[in-house]
XYZ file of N, CA, C and O in Angstrom:
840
model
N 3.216 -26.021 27.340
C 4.326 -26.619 26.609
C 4.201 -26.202 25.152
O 3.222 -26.524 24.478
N 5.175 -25.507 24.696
C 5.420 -25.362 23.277
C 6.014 -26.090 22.411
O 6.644 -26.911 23.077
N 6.232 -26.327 21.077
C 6.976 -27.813 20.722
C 8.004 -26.697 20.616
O 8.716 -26.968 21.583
N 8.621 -25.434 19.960
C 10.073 -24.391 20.037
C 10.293 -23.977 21.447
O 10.974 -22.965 21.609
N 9.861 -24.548 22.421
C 10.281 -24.226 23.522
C 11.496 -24.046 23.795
O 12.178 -25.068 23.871
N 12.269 -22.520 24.066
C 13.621 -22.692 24.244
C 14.427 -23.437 25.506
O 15.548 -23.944 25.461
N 13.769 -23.373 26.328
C 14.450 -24.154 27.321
C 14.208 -25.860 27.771
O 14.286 -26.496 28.822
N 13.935 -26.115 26.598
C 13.230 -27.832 26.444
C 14.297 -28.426 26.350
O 13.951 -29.580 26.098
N 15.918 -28.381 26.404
C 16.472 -29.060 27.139
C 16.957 -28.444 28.456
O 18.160 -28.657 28.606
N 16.528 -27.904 29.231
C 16.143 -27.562 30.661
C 15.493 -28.788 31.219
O 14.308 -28.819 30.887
N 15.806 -29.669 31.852
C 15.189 -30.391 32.867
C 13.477 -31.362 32.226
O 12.985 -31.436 31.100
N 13.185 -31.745 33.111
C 11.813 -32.205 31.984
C 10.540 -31.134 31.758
O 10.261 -30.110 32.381
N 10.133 -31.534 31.051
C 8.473 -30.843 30.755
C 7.586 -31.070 30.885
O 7.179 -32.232 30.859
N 7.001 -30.239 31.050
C 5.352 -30.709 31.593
C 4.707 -29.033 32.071
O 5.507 -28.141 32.352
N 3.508 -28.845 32.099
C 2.498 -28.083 31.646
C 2.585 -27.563 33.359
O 2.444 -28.282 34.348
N 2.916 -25.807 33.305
C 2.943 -25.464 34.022
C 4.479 -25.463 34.737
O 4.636 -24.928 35.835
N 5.546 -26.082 34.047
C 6.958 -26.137 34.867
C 7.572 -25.203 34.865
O 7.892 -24.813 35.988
N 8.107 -24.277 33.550
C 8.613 -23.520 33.439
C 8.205 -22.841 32.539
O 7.665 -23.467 31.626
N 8.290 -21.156 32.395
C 7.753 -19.839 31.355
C 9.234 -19.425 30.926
O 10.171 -19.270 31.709
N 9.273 -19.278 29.568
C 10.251 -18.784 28.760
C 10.102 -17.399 28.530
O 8.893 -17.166 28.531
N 10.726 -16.408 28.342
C 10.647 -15.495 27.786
C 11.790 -14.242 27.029
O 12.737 -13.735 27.630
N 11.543 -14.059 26.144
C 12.398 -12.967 24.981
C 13.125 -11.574 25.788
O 12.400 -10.836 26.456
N 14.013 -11.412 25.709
C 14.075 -10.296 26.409
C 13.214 -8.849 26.107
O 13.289 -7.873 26.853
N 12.314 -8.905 24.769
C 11.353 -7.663 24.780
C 9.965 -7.857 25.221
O 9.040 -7.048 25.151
N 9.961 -9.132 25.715
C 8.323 -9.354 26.816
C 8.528 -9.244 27.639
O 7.784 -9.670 28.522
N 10.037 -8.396 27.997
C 9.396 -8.634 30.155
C 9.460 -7.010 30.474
O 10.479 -6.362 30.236
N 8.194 -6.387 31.072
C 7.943 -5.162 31.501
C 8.976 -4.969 32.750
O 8.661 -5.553 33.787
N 9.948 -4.352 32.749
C 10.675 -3.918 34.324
C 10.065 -3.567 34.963
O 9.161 -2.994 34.354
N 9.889 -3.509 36.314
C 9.423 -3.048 37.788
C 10.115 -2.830 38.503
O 11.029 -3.591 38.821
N 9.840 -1.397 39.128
C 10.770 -1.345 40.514
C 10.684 -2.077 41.572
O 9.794 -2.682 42.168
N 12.409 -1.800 41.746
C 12.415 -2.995 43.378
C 11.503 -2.401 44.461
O 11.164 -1.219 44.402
N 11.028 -3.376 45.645
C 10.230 -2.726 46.326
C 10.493 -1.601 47.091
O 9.652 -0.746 47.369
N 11.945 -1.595 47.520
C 12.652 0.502 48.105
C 12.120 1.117 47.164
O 11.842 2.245 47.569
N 11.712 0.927 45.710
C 11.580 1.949 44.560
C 12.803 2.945 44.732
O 12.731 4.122 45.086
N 13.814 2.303 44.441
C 15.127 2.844 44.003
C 15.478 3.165 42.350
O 16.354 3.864 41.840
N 14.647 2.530 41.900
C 14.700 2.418 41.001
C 13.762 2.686 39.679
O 12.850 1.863 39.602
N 13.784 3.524 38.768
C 12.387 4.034 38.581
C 12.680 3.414 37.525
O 13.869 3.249 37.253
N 11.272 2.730 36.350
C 11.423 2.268 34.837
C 10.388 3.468 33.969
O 9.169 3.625 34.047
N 11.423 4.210 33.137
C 10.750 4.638 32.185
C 9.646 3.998 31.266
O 9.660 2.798 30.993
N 8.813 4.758 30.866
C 7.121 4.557 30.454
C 7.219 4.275 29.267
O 8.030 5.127 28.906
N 6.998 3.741 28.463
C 6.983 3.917 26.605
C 6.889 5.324 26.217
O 5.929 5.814 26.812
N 7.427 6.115 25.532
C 7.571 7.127 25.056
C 5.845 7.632 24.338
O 4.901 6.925 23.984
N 5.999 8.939 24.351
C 4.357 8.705 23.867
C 4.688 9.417 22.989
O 5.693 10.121 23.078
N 3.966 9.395 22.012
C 4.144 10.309 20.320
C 2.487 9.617 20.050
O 1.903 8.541 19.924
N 2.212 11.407 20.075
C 1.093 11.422 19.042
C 1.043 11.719 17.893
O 1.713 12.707 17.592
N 0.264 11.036 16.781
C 0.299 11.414 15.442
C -0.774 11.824 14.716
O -1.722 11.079 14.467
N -0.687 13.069 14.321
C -2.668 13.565 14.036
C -2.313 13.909 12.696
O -1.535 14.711 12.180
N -3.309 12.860 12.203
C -3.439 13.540 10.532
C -4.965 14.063 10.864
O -5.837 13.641 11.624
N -4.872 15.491 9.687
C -5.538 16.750 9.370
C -5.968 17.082 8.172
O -5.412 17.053 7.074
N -7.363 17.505 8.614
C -7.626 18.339 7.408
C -8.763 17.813 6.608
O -8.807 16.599 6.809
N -9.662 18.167 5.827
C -10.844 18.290 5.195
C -10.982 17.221 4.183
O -10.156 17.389 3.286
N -11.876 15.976 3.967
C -11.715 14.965 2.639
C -12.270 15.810 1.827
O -12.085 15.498 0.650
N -12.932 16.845 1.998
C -13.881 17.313 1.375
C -13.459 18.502 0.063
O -14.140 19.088 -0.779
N -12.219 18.493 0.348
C -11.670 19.797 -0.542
C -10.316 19.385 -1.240
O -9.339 20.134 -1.256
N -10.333 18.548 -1.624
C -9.578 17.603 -2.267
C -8.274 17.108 -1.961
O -8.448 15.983 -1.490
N -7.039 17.382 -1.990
C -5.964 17.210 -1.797
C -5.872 17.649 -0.312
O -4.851 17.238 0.240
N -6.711 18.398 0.470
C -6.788 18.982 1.766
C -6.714 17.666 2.460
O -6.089 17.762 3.516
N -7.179 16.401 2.188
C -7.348 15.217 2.977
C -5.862 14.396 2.964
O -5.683 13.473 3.760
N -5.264 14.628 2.415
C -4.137 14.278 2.604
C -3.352 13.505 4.116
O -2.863 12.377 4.187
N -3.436 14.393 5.038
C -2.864 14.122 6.514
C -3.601 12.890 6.358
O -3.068 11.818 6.072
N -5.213 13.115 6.612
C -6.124 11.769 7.140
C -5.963 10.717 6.443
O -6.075 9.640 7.028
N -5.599 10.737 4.730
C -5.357 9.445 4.405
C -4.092 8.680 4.750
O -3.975 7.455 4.791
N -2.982 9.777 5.036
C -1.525 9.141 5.925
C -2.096 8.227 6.902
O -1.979 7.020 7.114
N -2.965 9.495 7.606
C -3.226 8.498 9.405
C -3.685 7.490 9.480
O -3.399 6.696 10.376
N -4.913 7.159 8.117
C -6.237 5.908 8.217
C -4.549 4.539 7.740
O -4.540 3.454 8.321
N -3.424 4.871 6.747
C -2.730 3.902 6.323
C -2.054 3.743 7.450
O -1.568 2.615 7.530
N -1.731 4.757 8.777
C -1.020 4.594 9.691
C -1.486 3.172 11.001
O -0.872 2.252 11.543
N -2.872 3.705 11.029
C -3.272 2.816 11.712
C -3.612 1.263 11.282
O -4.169 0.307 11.822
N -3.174 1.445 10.411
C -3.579 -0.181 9.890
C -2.200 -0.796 9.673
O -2.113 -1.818 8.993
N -0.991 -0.165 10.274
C 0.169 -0.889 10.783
C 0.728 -1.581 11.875
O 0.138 -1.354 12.931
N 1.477 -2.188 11.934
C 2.154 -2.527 13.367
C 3.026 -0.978 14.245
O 3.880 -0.421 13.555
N 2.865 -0.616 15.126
C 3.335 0.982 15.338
C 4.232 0.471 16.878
O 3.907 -0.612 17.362
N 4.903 0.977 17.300
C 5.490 0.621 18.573
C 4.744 0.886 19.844
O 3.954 1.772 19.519
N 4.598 0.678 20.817
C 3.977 0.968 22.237
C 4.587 2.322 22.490
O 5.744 2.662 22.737
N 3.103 3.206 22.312
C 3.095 4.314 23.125
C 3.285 5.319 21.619
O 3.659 6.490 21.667
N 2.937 4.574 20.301
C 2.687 5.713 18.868
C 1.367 5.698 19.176
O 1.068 4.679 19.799
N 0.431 6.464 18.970
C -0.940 6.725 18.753
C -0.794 7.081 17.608
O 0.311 7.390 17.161
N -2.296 7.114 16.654
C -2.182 7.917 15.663
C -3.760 7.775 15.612
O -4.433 6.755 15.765
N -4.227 9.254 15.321
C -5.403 9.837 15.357
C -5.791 10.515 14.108
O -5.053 11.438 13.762
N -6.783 10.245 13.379
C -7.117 10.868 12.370
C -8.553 11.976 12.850
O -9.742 11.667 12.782
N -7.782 13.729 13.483
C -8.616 14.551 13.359
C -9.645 15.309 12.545
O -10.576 16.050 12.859
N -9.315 15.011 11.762
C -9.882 15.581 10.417
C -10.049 17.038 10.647
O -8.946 17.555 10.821
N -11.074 17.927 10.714
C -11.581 18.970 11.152
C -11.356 19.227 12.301
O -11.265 20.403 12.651
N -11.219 18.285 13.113
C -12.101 18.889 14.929
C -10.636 19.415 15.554
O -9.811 18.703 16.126
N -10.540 20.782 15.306
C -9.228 21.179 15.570
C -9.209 21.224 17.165
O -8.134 20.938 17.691
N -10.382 21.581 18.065
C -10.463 21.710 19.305
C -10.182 20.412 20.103
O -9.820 20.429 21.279
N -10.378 19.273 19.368
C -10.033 17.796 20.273
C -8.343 17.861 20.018
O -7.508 17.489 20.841
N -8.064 18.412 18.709
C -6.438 18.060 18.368
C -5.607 19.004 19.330
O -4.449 18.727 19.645
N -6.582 20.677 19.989
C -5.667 21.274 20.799
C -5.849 20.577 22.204
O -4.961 20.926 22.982
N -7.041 19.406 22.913
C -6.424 19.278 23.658
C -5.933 18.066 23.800
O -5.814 17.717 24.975
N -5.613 17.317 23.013
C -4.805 16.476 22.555
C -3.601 16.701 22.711
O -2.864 15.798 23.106
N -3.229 17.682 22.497
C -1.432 18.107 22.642
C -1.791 19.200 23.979
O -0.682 19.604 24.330
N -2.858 19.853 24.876
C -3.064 19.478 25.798
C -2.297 18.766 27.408
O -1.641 19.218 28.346
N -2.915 17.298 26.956
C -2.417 16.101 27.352
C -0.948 15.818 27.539
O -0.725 14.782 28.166
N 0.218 16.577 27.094
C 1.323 16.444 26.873
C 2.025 15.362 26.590
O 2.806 14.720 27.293
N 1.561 15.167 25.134
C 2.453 13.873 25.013
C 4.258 14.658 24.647
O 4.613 15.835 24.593
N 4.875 13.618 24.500
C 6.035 13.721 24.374
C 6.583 14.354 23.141
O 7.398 15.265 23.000
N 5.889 13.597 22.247
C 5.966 14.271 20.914
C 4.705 14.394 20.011
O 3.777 13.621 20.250
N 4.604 15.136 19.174
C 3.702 15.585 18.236
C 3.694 15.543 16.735
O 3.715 16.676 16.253
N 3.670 14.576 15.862
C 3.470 14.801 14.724
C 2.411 14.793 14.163
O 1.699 13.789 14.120
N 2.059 16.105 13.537
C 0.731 16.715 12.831
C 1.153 16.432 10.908
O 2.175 16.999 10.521
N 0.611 15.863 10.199
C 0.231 15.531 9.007
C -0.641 15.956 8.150
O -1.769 15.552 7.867
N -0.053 16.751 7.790
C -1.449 17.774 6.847
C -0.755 18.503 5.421
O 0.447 18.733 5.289
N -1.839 18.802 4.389
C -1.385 19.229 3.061
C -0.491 20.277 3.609
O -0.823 20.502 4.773
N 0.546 21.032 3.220
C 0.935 22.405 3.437
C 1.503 23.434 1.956
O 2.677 23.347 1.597
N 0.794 24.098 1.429
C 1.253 24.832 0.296
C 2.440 25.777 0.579
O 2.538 26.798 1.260
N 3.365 25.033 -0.233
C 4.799 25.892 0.275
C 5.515 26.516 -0.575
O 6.587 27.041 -0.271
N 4.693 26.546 -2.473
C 5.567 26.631 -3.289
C 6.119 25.828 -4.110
O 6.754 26.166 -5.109
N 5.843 24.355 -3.614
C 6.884 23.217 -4.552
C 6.353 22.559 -5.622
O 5.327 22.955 -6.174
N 6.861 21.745 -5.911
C 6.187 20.147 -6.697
C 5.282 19.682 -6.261
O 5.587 18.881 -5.377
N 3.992 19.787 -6.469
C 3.010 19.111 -6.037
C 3.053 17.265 -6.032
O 3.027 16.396 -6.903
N 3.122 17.291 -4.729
C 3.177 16.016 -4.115
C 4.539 15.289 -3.008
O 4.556 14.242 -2.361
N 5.504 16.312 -3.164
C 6.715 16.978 -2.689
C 6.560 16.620 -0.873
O 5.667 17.308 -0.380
N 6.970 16.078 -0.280
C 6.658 15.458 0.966
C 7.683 16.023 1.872
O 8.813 15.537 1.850
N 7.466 16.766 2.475
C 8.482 17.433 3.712
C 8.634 17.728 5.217
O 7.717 18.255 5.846
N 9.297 17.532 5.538
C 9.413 17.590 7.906
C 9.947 18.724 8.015
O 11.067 19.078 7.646
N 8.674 19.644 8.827
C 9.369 20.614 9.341
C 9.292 20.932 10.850
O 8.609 20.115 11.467
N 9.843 21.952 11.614
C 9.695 21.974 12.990
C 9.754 23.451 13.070
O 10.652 24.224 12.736
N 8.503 23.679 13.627
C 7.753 24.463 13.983
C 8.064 26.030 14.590
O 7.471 25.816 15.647
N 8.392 27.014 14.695
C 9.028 27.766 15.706
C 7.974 28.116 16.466
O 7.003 28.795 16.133
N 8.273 27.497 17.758
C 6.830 27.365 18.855
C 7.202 28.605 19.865
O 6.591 28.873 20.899
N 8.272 29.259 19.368
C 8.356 30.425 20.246
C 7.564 31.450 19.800
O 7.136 32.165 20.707
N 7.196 31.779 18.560
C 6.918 32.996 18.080
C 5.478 32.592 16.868
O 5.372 32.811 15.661
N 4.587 31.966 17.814
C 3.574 31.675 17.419
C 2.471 33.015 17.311
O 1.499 33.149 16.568
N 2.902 33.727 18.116
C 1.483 34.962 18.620
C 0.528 34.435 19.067
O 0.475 33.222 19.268
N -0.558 35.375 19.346
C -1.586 35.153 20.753
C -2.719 34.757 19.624
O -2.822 35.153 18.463
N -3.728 33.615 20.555
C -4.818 33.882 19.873
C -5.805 34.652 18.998
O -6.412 34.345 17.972
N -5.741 36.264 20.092
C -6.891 37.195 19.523
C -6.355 37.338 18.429
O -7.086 37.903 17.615
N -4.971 36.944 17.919
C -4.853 37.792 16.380
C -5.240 36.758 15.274
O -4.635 36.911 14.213
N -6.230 35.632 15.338
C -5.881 34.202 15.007
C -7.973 34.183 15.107
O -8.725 33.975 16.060
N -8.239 34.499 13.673
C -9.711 33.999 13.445
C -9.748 32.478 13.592
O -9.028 31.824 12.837
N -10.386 31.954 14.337
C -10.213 30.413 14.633
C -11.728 29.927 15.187
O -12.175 30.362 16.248
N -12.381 29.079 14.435
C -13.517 28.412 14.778
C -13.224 26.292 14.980
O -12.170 25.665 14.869
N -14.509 25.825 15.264
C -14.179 24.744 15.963
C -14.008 24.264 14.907
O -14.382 23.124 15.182
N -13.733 24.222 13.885
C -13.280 23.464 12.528
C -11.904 24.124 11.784
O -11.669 23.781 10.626
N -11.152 24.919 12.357
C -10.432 25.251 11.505
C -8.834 24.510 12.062
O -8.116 24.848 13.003
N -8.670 23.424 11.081
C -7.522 23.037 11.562
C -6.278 23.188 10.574
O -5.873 22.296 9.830
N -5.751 24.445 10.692
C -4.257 25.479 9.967
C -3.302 24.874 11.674
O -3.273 25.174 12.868
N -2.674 23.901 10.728
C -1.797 23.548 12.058
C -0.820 24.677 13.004
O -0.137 24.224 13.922
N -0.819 25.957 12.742
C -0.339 26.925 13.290
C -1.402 27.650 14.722
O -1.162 27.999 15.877
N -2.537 27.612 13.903
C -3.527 28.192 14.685
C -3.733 27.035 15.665
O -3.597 27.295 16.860
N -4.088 25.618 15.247
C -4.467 24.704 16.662
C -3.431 24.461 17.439
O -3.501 23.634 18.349
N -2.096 25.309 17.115
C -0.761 25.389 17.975
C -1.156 26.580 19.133
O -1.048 26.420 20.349
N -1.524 27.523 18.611
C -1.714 28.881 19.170
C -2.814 28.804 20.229
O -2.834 29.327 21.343
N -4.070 27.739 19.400
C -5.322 27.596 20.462
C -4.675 26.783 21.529
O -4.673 27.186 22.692
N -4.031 25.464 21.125
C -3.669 24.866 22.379
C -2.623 25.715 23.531
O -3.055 25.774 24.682
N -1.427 26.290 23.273
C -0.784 27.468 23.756
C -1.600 27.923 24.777
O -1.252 27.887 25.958
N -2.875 28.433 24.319
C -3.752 29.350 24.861
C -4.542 28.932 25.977
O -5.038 29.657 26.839
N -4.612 27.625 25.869
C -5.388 26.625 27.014
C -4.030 26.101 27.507
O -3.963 24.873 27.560
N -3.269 26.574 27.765
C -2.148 26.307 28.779
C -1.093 25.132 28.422
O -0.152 24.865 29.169
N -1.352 24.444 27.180
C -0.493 23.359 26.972
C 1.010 23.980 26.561
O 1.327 24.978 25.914
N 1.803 22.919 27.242
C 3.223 23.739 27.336
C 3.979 22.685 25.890
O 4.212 21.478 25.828
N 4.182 23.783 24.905
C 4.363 23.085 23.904
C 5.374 22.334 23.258
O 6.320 22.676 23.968
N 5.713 21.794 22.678
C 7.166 20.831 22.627
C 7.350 19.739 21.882
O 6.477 18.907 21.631
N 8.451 19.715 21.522
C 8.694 18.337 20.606
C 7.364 18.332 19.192
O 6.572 17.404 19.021
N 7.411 19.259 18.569
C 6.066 19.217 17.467
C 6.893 19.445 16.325
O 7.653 20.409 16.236
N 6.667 18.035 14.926
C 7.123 18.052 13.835
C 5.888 18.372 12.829
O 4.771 18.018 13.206
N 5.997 18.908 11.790
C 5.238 18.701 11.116
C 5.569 17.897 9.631
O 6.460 18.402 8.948
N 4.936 16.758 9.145
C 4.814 16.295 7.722
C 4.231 16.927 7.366
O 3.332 17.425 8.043
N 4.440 17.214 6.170
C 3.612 17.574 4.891
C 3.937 17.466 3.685
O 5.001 17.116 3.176
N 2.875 17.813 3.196
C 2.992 17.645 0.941
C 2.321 18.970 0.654
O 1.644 19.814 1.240
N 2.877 18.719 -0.615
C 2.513 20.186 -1.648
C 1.152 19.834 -2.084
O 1.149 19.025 -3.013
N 0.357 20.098 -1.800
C -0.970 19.923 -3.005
C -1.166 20.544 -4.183
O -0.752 21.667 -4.472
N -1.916 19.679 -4.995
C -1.604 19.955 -6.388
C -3.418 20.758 -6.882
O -3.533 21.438 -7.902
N -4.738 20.447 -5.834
C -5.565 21.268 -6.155
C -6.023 21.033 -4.419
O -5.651 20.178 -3.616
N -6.872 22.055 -4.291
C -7.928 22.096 -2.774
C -9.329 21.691 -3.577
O -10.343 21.900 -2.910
N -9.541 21.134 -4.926
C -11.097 21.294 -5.291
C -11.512 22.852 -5.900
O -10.849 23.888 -5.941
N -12.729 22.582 -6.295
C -13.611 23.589 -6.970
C -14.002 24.267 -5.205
O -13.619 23.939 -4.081
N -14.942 25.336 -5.732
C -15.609 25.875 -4.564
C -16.943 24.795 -3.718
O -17.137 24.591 -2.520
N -17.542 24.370 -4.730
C -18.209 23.385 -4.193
C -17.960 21.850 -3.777
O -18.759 20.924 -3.913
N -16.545 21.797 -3.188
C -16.072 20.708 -2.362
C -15.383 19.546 -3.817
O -15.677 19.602 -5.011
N -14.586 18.751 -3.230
C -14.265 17.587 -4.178
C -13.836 16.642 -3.440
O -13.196 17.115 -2.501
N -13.902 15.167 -3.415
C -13.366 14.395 -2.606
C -11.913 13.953 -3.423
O -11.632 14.008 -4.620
N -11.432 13.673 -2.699
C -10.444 12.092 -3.300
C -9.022 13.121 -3.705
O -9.206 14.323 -3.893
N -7.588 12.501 -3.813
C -6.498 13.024 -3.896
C -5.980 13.170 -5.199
O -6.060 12.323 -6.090
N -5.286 14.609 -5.299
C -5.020 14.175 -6.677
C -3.788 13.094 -6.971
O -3.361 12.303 -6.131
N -3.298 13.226 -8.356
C -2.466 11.804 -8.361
C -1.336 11.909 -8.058
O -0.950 10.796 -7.701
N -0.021 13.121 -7.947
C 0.804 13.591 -7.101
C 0.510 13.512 -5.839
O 1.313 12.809 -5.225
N -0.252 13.918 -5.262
C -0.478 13.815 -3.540
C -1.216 12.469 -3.169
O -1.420 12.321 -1.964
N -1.675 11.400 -4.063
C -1.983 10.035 -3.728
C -0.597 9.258 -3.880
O -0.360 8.207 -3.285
N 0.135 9.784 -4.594
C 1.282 8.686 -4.956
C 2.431 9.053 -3.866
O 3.503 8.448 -3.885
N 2.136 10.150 -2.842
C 3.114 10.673 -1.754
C 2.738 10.367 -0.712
O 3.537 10.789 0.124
N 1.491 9.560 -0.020
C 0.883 9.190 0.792
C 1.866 8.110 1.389
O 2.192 8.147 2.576
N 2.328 7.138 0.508
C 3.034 5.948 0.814
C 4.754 6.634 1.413
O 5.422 6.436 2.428
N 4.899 7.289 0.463
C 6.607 8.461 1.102
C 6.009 9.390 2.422
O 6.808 10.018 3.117
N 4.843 9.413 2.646
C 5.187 9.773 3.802
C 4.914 8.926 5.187
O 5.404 9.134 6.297
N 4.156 8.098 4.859
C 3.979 6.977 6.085
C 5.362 6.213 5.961
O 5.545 5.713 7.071
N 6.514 5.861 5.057
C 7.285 5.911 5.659
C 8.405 6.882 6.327
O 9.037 6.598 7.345
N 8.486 7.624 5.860
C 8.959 9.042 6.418
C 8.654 8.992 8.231
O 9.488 8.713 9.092
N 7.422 9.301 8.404
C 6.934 9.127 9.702
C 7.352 7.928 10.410
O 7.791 8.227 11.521
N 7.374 6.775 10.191
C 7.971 5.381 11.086
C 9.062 5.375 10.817
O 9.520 4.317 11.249
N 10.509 6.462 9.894
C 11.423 6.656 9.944
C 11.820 7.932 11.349
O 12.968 8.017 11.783
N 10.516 8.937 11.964
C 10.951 9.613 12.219
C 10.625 9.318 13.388
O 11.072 9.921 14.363
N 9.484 7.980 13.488
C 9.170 7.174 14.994
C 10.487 6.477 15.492
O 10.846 6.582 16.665
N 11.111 5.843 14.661
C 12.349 5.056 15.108
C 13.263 5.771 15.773
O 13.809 5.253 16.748
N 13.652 7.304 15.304
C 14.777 7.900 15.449
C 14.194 8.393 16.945
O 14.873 8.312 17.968
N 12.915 8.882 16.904
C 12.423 9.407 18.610
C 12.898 8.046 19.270
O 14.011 7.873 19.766
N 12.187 7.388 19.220
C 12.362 5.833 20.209
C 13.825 5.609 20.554
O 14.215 5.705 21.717
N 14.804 5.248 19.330
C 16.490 5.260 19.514
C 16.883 6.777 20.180
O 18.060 6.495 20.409
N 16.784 7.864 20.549
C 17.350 9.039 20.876
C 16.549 8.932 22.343
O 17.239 9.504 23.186
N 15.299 8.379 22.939
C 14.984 7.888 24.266
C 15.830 6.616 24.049
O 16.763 7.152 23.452
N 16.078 5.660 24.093
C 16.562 4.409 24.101
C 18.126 5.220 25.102
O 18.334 5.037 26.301
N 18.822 5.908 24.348
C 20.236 6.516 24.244
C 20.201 7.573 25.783
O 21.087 7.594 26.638
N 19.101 8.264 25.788
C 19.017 9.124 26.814
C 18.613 8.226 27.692
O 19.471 8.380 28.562
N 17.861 7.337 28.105
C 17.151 6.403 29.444
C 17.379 4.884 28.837
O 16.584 4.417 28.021
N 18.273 4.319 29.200
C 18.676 3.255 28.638
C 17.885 2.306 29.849
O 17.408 2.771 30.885
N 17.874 0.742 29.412
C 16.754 0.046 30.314
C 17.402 -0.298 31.233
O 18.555 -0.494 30.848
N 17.243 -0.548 32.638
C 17.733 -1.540 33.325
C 18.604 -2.884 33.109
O 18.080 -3.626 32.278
N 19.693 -3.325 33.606
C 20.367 -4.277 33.606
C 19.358 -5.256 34.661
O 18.521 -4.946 35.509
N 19.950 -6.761 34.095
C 19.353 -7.870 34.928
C 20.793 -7.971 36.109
O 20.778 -8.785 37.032
C-alpha cells in the first residue's frame, strides 16, 4: 500500500490487493502463438577515447567518465576506452546498433569547437595499409581493425573537439581550458543525439497497443 496510490479509490485496500502501474514500467511480452514479436531497447554504444596522458588527447574519456554519472536510457552504454583500441574494435564487433566514438579530432578550427560527424565507412581501406598497435586508438584505424575482424559496420557517429595542445613530448595530463569548457557542449550534444536515435526507433517500431 502506497499513501499516492493511484487506484485507492478502486475498491478497498489492503497489502497485496492490487499493483498499479505507469505505462513506462510494463515490459511487453509476446502472446503465447508468439505472433507477436516486442522490440529490444535499442543499443547504442558510446566510447570515449584517447590518451589522459597527452593533454587535450583525453578529451573523449572525460565526456564518457561525465556520461556515466548520468541518468542514460535502457540500452545507452557508455564505455570509457581510453587506449585499448582492440577491446573498442570488438566492441563494435558485438554489433550494437549504434556507435558513438568521442575523441579530440584536429580539424583546423577553434580550439574547443565541438562537432558530429559520420564517418564514410565505405572507403575506409584495408588494414595492411594502417600501422596499428594495441594502443593506437585514431578512430579511423579501430574502424578499419574492427572491419577486418569481420564486424559489419554501421550506424557510427563521431563527436569531437578541436584541441588546443596534445602536451609537450614528455606527456601532460589535464585539459586545456577551451577543450575543458566543451566537455559540458558535448555531453549534451550526445543525449541530444541519444534522443533523436531512440525517437527515429520509437517512429520505425512503434510499441504494441493494449
Amino acid at each position: 500500500v502506497v499513501d499516492e496510490d493511484p487506484g485507492r479509490t478502486i475498491g478497498p485496500r489492503g497489502p497485496g490487493h492490487r499493483f498499479f502501474f505507469g505505462p513506462e514500467e510494463i515490459e511487453w511480452l509476446a502472446p503465447a502463438d508468439g505472433t507477436t514479436k516486442v522490440a529490444a531497447p535499442l543499443d547504442i554504444l558510446i566510447a570515449g577515447i584517447g590518451n589522459i596522458f597527452l593533454g587535450d588527447d583525453g578529451f573523449g574519456v572525460e565526456v564518457a567518465q561525465r556520461l556515466a554519472m548520468r541518468q542514460l536510457p535502457p540500452g545507452v552504454r557508455v564505455i570509457d576506452f581510453g587506449i585499448r583500441g582492440y577491446d573498442l574494435a570488438y566492441a563494435i564487433l558485438a554489433k550494437p546498433d549504434h556507435t558513438i566514438l568521442v575523441d579530440a579530432c584536429p580539424r583546423k578550427l577553434e580550439p574547443g569547437t565541438v562537432f558530429v560527424l559520420e564517418p564514410d565507412l565505405t572507403s575506409l581501406g584495408s588494414i595492411e595499409s594502417t600501422v596499428l598497435d594495441a594502443h593506437d586508438m585514431n578512430p579511423m584505424h579501430v574502424l578499419r581493425l574492427a572491419q577486418s575482424l569481420g564486424a559489419e559496420l554501421r550506424n557510427v557517429l563521431v563527436v569531437g573537439c578541436e584541441p588546443a595542445t596534445l602536451g609537450p613530448e614528455e606527456g601532460f595530463m589535464g585539459l586545456s581550458e577551451p577543450v575543458e569548457a566543451a566537455v559540458n557542449e558535448a555531453v549534451g550534444q550526445i543525449e541530444l543525439l541519444v534522443a533523436r536515435l531512440l525517437s527515429e526507433s520509437e517512429r520505425q517500431h512503434p510499441a504494441p497497443t493494449r
